[in-house]
Short mmCIF file of C-alpha atoms (C1' of nucleotides) in Angstrom, two decimals:
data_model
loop_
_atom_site.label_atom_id
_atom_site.label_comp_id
_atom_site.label_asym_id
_atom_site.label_seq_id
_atom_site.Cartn_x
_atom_site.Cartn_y
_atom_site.Cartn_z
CA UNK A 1 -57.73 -55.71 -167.93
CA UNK A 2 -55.65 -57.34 -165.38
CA UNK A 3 -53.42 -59.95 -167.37
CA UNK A 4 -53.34 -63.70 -165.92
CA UNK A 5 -51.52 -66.76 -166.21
CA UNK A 6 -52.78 -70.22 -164.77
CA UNK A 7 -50.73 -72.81 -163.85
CA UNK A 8 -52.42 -76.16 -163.56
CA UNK A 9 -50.90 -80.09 -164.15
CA UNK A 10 -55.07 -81.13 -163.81
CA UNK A 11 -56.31 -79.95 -167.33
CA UNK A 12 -59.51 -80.29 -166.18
CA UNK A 13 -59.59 -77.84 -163.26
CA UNK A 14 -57.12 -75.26 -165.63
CA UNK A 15 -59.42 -75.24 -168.23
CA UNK A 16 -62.67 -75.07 -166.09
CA UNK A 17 -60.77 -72.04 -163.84
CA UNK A 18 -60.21 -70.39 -167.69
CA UNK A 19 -63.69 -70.88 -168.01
CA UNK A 20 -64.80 -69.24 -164.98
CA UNK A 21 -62.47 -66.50 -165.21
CA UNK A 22 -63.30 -65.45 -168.89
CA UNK A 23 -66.77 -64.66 -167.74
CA UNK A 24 -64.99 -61.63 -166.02
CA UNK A 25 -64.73 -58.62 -168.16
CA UNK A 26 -62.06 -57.48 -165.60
CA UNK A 27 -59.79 -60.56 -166.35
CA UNK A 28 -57.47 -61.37 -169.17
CA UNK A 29 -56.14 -64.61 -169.26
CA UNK A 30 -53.19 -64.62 -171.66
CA UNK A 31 -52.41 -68.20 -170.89
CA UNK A 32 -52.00 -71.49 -169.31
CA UNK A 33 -49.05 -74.33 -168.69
CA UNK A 34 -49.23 -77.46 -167.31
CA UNK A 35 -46.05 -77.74 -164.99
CA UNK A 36 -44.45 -75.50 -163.18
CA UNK A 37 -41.26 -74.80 -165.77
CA UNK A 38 -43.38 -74.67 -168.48
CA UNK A 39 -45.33 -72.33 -166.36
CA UNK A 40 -42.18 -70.05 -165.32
CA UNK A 41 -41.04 -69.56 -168.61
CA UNK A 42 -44.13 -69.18 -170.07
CA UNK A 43 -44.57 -66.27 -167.70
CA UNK A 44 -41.25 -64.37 -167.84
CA UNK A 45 -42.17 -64.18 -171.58
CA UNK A 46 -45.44 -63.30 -171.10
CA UNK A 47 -45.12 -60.53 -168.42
CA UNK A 48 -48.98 -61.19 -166.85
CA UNK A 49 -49.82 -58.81 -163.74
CA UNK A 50 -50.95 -62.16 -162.13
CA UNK A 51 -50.26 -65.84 -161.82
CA UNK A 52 -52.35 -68.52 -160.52
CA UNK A 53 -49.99 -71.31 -159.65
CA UNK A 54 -51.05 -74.87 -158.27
CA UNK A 55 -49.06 -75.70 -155.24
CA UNK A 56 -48.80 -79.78 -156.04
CA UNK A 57 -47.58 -81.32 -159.78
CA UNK A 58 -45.68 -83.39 -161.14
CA UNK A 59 -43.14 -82.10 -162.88
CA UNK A 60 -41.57 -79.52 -160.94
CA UNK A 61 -43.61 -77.94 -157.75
CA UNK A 62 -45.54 -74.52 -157.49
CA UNK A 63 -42.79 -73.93 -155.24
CA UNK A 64 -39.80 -73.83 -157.52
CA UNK A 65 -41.73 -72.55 -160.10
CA UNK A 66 -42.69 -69.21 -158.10
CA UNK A 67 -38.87 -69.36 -156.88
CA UNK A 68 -37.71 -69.05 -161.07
CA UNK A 69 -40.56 -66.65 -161.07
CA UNK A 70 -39.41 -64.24 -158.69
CA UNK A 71 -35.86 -64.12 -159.85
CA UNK A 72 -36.54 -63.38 -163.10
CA UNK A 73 -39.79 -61.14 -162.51
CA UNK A 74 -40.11 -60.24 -159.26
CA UNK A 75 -42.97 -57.73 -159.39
CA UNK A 76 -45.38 -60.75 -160.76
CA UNK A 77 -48.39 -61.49 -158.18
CA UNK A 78 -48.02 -65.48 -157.39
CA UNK A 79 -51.44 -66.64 -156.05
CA UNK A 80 -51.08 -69.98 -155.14
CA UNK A 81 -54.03 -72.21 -155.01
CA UNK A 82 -53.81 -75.54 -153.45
CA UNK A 83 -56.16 -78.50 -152.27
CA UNK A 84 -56.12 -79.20 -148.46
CA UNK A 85 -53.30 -81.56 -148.36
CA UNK A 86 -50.93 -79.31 -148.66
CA UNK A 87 -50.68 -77.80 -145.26
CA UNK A 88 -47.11 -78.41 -144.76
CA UNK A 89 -46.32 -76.16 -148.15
CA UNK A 90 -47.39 -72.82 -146.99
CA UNK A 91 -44.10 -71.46 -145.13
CA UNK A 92 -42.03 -72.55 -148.12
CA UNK A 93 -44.62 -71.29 -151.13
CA UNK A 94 -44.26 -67.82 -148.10
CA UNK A 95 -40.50 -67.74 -148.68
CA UNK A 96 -40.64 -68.77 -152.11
CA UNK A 97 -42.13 -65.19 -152.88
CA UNK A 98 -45.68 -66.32 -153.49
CA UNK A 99 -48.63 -63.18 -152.91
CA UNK A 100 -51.62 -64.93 -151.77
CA UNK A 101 -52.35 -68.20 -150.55
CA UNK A 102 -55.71 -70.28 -151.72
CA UNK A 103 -57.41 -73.26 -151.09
CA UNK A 104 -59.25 -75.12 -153.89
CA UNK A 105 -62.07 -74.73 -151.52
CA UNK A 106 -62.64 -71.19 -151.51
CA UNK A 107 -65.88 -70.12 -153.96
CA UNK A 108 -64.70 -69.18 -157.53
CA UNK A 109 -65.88 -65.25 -156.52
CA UNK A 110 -62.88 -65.53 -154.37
CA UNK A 111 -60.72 -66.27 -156.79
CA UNK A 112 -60.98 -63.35 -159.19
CA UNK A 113 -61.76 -61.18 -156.32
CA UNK A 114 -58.52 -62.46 -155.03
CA UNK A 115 -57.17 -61.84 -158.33
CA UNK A 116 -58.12 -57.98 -158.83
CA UNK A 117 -56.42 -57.75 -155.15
CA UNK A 118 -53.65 -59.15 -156.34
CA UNK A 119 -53.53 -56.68 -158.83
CA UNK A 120 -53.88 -53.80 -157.10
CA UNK A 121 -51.10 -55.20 -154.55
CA UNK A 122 -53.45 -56.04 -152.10
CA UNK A 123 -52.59 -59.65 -149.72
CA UNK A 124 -54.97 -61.91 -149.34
CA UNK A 125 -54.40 -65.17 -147.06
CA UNK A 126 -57.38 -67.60 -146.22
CA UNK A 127 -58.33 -67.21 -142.59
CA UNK A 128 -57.94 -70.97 -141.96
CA UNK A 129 -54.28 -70.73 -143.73
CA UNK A 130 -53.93 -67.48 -141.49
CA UNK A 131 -54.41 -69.72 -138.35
CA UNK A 132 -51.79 -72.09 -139.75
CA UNK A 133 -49.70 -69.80 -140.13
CA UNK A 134 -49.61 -67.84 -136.65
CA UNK A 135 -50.08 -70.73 -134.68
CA UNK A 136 -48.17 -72.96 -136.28
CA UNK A 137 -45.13 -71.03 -136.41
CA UNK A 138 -42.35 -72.20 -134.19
CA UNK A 139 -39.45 -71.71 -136.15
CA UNK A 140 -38.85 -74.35 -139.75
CA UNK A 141 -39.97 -77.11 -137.45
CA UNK A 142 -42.62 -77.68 -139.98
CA UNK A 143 -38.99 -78.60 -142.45
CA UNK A 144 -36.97 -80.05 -139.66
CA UNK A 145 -35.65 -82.52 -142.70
CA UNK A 146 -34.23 -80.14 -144.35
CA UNK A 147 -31.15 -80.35 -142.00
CA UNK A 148 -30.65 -83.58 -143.08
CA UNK A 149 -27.62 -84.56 -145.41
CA UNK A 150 -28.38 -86.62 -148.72
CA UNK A 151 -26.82 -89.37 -147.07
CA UNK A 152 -29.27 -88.91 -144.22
CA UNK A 153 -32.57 -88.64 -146.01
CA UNK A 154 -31.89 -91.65 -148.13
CA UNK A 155 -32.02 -93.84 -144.79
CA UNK A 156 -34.76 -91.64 -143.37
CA UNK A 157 -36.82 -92.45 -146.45
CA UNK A 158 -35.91 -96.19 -145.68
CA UNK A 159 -36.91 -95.80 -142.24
CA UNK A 160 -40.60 -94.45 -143.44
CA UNK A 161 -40.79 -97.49 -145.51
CA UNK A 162 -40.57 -99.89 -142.24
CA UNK A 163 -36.88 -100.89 -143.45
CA UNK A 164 -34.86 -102.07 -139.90
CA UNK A 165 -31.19 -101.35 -139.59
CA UNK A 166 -29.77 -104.50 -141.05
CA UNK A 167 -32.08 -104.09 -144.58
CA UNK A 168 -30.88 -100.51 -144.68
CA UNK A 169 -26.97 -101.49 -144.44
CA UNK A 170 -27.82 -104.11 -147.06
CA UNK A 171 -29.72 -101.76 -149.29
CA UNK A 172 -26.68 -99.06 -149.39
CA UNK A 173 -23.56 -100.99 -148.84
CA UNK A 174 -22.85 -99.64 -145.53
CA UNK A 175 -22.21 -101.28 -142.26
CA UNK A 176 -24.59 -101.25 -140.03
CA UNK A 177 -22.81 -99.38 -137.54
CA UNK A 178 -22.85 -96.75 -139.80
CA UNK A 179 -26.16 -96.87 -140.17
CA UNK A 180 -27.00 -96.71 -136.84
CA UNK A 181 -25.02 -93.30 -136.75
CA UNK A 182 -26.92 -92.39 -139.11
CA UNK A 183 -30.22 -93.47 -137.62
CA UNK A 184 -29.21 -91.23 -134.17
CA UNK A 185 -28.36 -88.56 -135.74
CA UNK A 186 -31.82 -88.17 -138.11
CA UNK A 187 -33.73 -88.78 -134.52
CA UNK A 188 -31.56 -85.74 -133.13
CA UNK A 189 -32.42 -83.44 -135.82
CA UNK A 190 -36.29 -84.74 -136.17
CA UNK A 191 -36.60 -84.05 -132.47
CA UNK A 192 -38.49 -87.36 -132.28
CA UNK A 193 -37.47 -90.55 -129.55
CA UNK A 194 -37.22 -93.53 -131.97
CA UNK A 195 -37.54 -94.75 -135.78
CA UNK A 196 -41.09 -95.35 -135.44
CA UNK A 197 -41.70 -91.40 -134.85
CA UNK A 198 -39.48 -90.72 -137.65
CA UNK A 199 -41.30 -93.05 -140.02
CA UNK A 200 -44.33 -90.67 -139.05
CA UNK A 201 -42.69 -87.86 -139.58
CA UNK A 202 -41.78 -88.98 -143.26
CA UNK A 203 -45.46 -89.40 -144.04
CA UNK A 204 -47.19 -86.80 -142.01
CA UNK A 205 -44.78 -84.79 -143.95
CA UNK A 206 -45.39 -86.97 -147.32
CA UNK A 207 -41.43 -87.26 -148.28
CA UNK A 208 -42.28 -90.75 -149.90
CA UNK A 209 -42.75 -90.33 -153.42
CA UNK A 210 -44.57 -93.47 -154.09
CA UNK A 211 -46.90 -94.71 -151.73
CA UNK A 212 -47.88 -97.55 -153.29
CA UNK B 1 -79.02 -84.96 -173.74
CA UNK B 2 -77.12 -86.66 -171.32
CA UNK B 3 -78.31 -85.68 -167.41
CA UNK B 4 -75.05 -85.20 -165.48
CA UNK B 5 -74.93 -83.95 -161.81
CA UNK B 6 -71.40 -82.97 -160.67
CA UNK B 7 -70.50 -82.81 -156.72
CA UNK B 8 -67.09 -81.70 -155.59
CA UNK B 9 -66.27 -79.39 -152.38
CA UNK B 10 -64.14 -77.46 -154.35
CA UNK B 11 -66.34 -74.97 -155.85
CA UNK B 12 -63.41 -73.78 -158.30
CA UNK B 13 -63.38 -77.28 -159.74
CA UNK B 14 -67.03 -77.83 -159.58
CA UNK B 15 -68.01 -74.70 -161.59
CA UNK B 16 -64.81 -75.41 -163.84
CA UNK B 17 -65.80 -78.59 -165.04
CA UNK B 18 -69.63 -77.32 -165.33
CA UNK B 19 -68.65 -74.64 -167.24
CA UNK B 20 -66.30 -77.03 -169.65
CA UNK B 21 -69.22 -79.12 -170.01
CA UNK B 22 -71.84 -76.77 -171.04
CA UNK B 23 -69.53 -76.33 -174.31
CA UNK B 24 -70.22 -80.13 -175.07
CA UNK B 25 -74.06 -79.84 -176.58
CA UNK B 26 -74.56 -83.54 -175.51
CA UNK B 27 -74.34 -83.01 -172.27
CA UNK B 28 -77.19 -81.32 -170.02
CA UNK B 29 -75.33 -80.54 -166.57
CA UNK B 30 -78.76 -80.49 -164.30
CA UNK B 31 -77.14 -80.02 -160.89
CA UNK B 32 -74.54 -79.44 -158.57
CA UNK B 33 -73.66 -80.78 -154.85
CA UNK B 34 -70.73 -79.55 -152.72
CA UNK B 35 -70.67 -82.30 -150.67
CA UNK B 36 -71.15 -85.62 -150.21
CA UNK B 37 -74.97 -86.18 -148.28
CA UNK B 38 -76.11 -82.92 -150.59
CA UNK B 39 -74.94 -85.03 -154.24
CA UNK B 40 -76.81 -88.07 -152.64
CA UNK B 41 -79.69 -86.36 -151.79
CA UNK B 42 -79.94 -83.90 -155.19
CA UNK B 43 -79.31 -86.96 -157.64
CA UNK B 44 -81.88 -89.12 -155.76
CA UNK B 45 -84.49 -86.31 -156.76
CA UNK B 46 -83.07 -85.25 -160.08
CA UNK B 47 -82.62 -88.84 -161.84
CA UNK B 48 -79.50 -87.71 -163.53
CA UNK B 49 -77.88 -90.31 -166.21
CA UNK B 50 -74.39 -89.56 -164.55
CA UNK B 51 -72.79 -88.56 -161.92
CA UNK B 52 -69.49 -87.07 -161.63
CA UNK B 53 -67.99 -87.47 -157.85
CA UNK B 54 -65.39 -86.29 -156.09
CA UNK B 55 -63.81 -88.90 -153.99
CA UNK B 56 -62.03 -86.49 -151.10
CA UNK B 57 -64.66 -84.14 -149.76
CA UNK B 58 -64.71 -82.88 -146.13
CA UNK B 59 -68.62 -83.53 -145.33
CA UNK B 60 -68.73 -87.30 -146.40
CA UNK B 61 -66.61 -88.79 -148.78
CA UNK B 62 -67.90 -89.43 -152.27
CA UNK B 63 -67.92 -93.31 -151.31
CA UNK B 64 -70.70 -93.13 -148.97
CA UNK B 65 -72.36 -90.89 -151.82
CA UNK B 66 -71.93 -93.27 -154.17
CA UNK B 67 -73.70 -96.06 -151.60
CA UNK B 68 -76.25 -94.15 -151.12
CA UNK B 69 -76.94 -93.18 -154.53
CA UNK B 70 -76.57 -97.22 -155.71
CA UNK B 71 -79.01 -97.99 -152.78
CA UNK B 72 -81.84 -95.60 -153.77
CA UNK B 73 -81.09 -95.17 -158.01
CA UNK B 74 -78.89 -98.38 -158.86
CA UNK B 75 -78.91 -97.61 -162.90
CA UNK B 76 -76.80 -94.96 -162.26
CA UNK B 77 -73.31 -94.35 -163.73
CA UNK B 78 -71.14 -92.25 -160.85
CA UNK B 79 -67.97 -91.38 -162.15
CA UNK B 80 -65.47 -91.43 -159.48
CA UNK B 81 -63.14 -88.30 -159.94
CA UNK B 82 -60.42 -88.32 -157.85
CA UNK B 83 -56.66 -86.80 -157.67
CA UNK B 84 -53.67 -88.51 -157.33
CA UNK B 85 -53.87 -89.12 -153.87
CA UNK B 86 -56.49 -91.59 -152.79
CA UNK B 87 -54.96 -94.67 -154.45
CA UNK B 88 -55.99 -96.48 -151.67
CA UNK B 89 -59.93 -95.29 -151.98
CA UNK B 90 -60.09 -97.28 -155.41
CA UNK B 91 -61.35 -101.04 -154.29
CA UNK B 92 -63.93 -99.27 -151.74
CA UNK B 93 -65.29 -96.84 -154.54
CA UNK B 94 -65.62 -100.08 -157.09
CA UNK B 95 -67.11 -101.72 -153.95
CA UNK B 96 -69.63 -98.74 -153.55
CA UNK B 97 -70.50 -99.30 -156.99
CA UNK B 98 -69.03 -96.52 -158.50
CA UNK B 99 -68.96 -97.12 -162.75
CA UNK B 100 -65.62 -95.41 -163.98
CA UNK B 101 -62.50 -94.05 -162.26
CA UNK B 102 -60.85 -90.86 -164.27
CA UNK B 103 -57.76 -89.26 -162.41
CA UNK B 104 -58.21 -85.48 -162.48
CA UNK B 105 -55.11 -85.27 -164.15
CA UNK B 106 -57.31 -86.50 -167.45
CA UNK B 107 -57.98 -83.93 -169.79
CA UNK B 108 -60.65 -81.96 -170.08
CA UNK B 109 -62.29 -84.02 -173.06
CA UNK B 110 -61.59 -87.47 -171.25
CA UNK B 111 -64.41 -86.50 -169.21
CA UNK B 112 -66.72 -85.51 -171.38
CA UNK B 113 -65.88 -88.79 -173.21
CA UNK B 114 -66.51 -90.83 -170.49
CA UNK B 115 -69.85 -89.55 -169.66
CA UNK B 116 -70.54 -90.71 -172.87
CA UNK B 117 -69.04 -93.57 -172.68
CA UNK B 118 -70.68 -94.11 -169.51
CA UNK B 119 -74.03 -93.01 -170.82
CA UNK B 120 -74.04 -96.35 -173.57
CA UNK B 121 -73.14 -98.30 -170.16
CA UNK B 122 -69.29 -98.44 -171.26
CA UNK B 123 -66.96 -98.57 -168.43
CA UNK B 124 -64.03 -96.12 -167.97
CA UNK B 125 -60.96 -96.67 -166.17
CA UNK B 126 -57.72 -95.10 -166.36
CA UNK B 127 -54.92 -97.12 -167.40
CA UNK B 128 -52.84 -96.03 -164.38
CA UNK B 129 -55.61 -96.95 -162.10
CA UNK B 130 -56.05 -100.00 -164.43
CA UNK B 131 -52.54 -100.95 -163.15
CA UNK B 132 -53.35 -100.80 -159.87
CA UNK B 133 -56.35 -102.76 -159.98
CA UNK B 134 -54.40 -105.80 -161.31
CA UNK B 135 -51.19 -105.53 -160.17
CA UNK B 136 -52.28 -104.64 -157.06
CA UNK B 137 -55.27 -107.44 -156.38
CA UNK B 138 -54.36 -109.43 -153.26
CA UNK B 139 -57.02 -110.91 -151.63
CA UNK B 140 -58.41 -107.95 -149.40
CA UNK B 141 -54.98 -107.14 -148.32
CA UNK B 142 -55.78 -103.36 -148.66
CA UNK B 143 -58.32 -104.00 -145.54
CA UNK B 144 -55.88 -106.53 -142.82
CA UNK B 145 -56.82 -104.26 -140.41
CA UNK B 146 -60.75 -105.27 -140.22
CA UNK B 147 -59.46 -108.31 -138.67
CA UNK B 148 -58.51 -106.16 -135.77
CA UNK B 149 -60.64 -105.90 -132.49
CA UNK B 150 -61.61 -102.81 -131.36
CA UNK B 151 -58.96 -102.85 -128.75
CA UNK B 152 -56.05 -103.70 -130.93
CA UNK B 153 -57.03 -100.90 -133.85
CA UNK B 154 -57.06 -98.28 -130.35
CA UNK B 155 -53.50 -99.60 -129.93
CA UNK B 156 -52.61 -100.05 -133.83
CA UNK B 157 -53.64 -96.06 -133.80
CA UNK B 158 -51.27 -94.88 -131.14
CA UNK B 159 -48.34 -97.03 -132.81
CA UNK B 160 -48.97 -94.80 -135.77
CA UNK B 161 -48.59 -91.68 -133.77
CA UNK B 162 -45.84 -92.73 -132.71
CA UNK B 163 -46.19 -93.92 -129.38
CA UNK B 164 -44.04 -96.26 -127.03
CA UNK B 165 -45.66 -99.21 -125.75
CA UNK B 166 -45.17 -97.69 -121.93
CA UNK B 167 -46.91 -94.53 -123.58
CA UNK B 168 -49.82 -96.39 -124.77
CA UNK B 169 -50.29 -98.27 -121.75
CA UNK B 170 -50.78 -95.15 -119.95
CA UNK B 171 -53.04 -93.88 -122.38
CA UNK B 172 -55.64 -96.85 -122.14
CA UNK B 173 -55.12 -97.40 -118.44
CA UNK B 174 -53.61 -101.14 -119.04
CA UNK B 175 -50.64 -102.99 -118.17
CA UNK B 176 -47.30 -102.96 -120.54
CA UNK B 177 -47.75 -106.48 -120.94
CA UNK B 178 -51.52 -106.39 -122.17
CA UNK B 179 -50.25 -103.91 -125.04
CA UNK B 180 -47.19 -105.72 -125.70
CA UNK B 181 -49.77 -108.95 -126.16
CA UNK B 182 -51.86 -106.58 -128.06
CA UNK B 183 -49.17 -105.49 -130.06
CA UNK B 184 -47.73 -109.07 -131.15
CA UNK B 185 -50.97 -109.66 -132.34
CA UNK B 186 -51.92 -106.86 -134.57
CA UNK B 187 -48.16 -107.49 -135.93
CA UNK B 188 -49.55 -110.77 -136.73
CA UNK B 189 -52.68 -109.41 -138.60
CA UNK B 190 -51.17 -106.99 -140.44
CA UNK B 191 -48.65 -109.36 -141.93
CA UNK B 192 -45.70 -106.95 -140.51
CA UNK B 193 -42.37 -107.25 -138.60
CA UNK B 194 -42.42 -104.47 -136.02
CA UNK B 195 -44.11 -101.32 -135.22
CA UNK B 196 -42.37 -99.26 -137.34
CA UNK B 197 -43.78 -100.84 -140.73
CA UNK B 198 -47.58 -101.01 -138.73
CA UNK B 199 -47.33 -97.45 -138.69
CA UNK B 200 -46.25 -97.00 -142.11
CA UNK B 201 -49.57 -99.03 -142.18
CA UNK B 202 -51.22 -96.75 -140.59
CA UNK B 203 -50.26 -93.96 -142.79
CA UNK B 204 -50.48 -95.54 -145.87
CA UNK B 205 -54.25 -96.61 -145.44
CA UNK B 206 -55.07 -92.86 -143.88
CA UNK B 207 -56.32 -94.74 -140.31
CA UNK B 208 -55.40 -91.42 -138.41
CA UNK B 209 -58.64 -89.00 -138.42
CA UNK B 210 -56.51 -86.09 -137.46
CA UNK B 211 -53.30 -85.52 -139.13
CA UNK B 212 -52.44 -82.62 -137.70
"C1'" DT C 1 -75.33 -124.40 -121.47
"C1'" DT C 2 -71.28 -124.78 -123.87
"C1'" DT C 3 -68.08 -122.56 -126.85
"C1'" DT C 4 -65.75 -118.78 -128.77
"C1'" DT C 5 -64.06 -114.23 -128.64
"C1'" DT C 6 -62.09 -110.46 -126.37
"C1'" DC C 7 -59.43 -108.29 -123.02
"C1'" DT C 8 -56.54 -108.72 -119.45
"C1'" DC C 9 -51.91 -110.14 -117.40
"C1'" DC C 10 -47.59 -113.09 -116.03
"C1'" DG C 11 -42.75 -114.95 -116.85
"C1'" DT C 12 -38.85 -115.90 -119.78
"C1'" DC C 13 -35.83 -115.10 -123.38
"C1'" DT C 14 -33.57 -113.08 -127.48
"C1'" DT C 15 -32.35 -109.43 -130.16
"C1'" DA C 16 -32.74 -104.98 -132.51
"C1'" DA C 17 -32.47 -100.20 -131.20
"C1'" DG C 18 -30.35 -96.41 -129.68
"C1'" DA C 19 -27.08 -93.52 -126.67
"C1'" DC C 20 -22.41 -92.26 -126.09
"C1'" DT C 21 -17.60 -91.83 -127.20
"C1'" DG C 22 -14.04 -91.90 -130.42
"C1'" DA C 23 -11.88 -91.85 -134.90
"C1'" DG C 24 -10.12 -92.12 -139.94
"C1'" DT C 25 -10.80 -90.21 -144.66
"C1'" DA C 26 -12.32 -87.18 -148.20
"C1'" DT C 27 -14.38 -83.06 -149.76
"C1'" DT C 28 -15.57 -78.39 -149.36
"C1'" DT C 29 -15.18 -73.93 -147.27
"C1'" DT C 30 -12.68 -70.28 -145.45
"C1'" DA D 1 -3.09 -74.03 -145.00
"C1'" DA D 2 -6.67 -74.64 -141.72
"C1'" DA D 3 -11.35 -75.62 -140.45
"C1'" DA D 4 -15.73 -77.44 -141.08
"C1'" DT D 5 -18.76 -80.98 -143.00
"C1'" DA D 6 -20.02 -85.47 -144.54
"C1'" DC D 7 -19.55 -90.35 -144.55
"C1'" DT D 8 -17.66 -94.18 -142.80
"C1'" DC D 9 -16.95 -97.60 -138.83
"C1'" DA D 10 -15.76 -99.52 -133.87
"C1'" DG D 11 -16.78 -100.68 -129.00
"C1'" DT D 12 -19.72 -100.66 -125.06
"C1'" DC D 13 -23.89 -100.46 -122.66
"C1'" DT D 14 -28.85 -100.05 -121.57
"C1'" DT D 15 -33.35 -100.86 -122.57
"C1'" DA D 16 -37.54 -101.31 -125.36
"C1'" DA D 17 -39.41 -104.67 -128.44
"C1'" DG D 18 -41.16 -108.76 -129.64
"C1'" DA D 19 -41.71 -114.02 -129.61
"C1'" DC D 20 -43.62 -117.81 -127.07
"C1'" DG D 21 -46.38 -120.15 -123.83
"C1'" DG D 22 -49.81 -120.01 -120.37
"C1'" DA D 23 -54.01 -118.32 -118.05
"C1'" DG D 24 -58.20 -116.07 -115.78
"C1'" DA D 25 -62.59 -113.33 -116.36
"C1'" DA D 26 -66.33 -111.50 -118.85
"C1'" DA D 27 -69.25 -111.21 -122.68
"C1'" DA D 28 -71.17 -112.73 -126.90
"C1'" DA D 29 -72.40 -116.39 -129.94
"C1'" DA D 30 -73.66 -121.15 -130.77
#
DNA sequence: TTTTTTCTCCGTCTTAAGACTGAGTATTTT
DNA sequence: AAAATACTCAGTCTTAAGACGGAGAAAAAA
């Protein structure tokens, strides 16, 4: 019996994935949590052979989740299952010591194949995350922000809300030379020519947290 | 018995949520669509009570599902299931006609309580979408850009890639000044200051087909 | 046929943006 | 103690952006 844990902030797709799964003979699932701390601690108590971690939540990503998991029990299979959106998460869920990578869109077969591979230490990476992966992989440009200081993101954020230079000075209590400095120095380290390319940036990469 | 169909791409979360419902003995799940035309199509011949829909689904979105389904078999209740995403998809799915609008974030027995609920012709919606729906009710705001021409949503699109107005020019084989003129105008429509907030636009009501 | 819409383009003018250089202060790292 | 980093701000300069007004041609609607 291979021992599982699921990880899912959507009750209803944990509790239909239980479901599924517990028509498997070969599958034990020993339990569920509904954000990824819960879901880390949950599993370095538990011990399971593998977990089946959600890439987006609420409180706390798949990523940091898998990150606790590793340090504490590194030998755990992550597989991390994920809807499409999420294209931008794969390198980091990678580093973050995750197994396998899953979309939401692969049959539920896959899954507990994907599962028993797991188990037996075997990778398995969706072909269309595969392609992602090779071609897309020009070195962390897919986390360019992540060079950014605090100081930095906080007016990049402002910039992918349509803010200009003057609302942005006002809005932090800097001059608006300073943010300018600012301002060149985010465009630098995006690689991009002007604000409006950086205010792309912030939502092709989704770094505002409400989109209202 | 209530007759409930359930389309969703994902098969994970379609057979999950079947396989929750089969524990309810009220409910009688009588088919399943992965996608969009097929749900149309299947609950058109089955004559199900409900329908649960998935609102983001790659081979037609569960809005034009939902029109299709109100245009041929108008008693029906489609539940609109959706994830936290697709705030923005709300006033077209009420406009589709969908009946209730759960987040997939609602547990497990939400759903099988609004089916119900929906069943006895009681209307479901989620208190956070609730919010939205009120709070958020300005006069067709949510759709400025219909006012566009065809010309200016061309140009409206390469502002929210990014591009300079010398780029776009190029692009479209027109003078600077025609986009500039194009430009002021859409600014105009869109009830924005500059380019940078009409591509947050852009972004924010998911214009771009390929976010790459 | 007349009117309206759309797309095209011109000139002028003002200002926000951004590049570049330099620099003071504080905190953290080494 | 010295060096690196982060945040702040100044001055200068160039240019893209955008507002405003005007206008011609073609196509669609009235």
């Amino acid at each position: 019996m291979i021992r599982v844990v699921v990880v899912d902030d959507h009750e209803v797709v944990r509790k239909g994935i239980i479901a599924y799964l517990q028509t498997d003979m070969e599958i034990d699932v020993i339990g569920e949590a509904s954000s990824g701390n819960e879901g880390a601690t949950l599993v370095i108590e538990k011990q399971p052979d593998v977990v089946l971690m959600d890439l987006m939540m609420d409180n706390g990503s798949g990523i940091e989740a898998t990150e606790q998991i590793m340090e504490k029990y590194p030998s755990c299979k992550v597989i991390i299952l994920t809807s499409y959106y999420d294209d931008e998460q794969i390198f980091p869920a990678m580093e973050a010591g995750a197994f396998s990578y899953l979309l939401k869109t692969s049959s539920a077969s896959d899954i507990s194949r994907a599962i028993k591979k797991a188990a037996k230490g075997e990778n398995v990476i969706e072909p269309t995350v595969a392609g992602k992966v090779f071609s897309g992989y020009r070195k962390g440009s897919e986390q360019l922000h992540e060079s950014l200081t605090n100081r930095e993101l906080e007016v990049l954020l402002c910039i992918g809300d349509g803010m200009t230079n003057k609302e942005i000075s006002d809005k932090l209590y800097i001059g608006i030379k300073t943010v300018k400095t600012h301002v060149s120095n985010i465009l630098a380290k995006l690689q991009v020519n002007d604000r409006t390319q950086a205010a792309v940036y912030v939502h092709k990469n989704k770094l505002l947290k409400e989109e209202e």
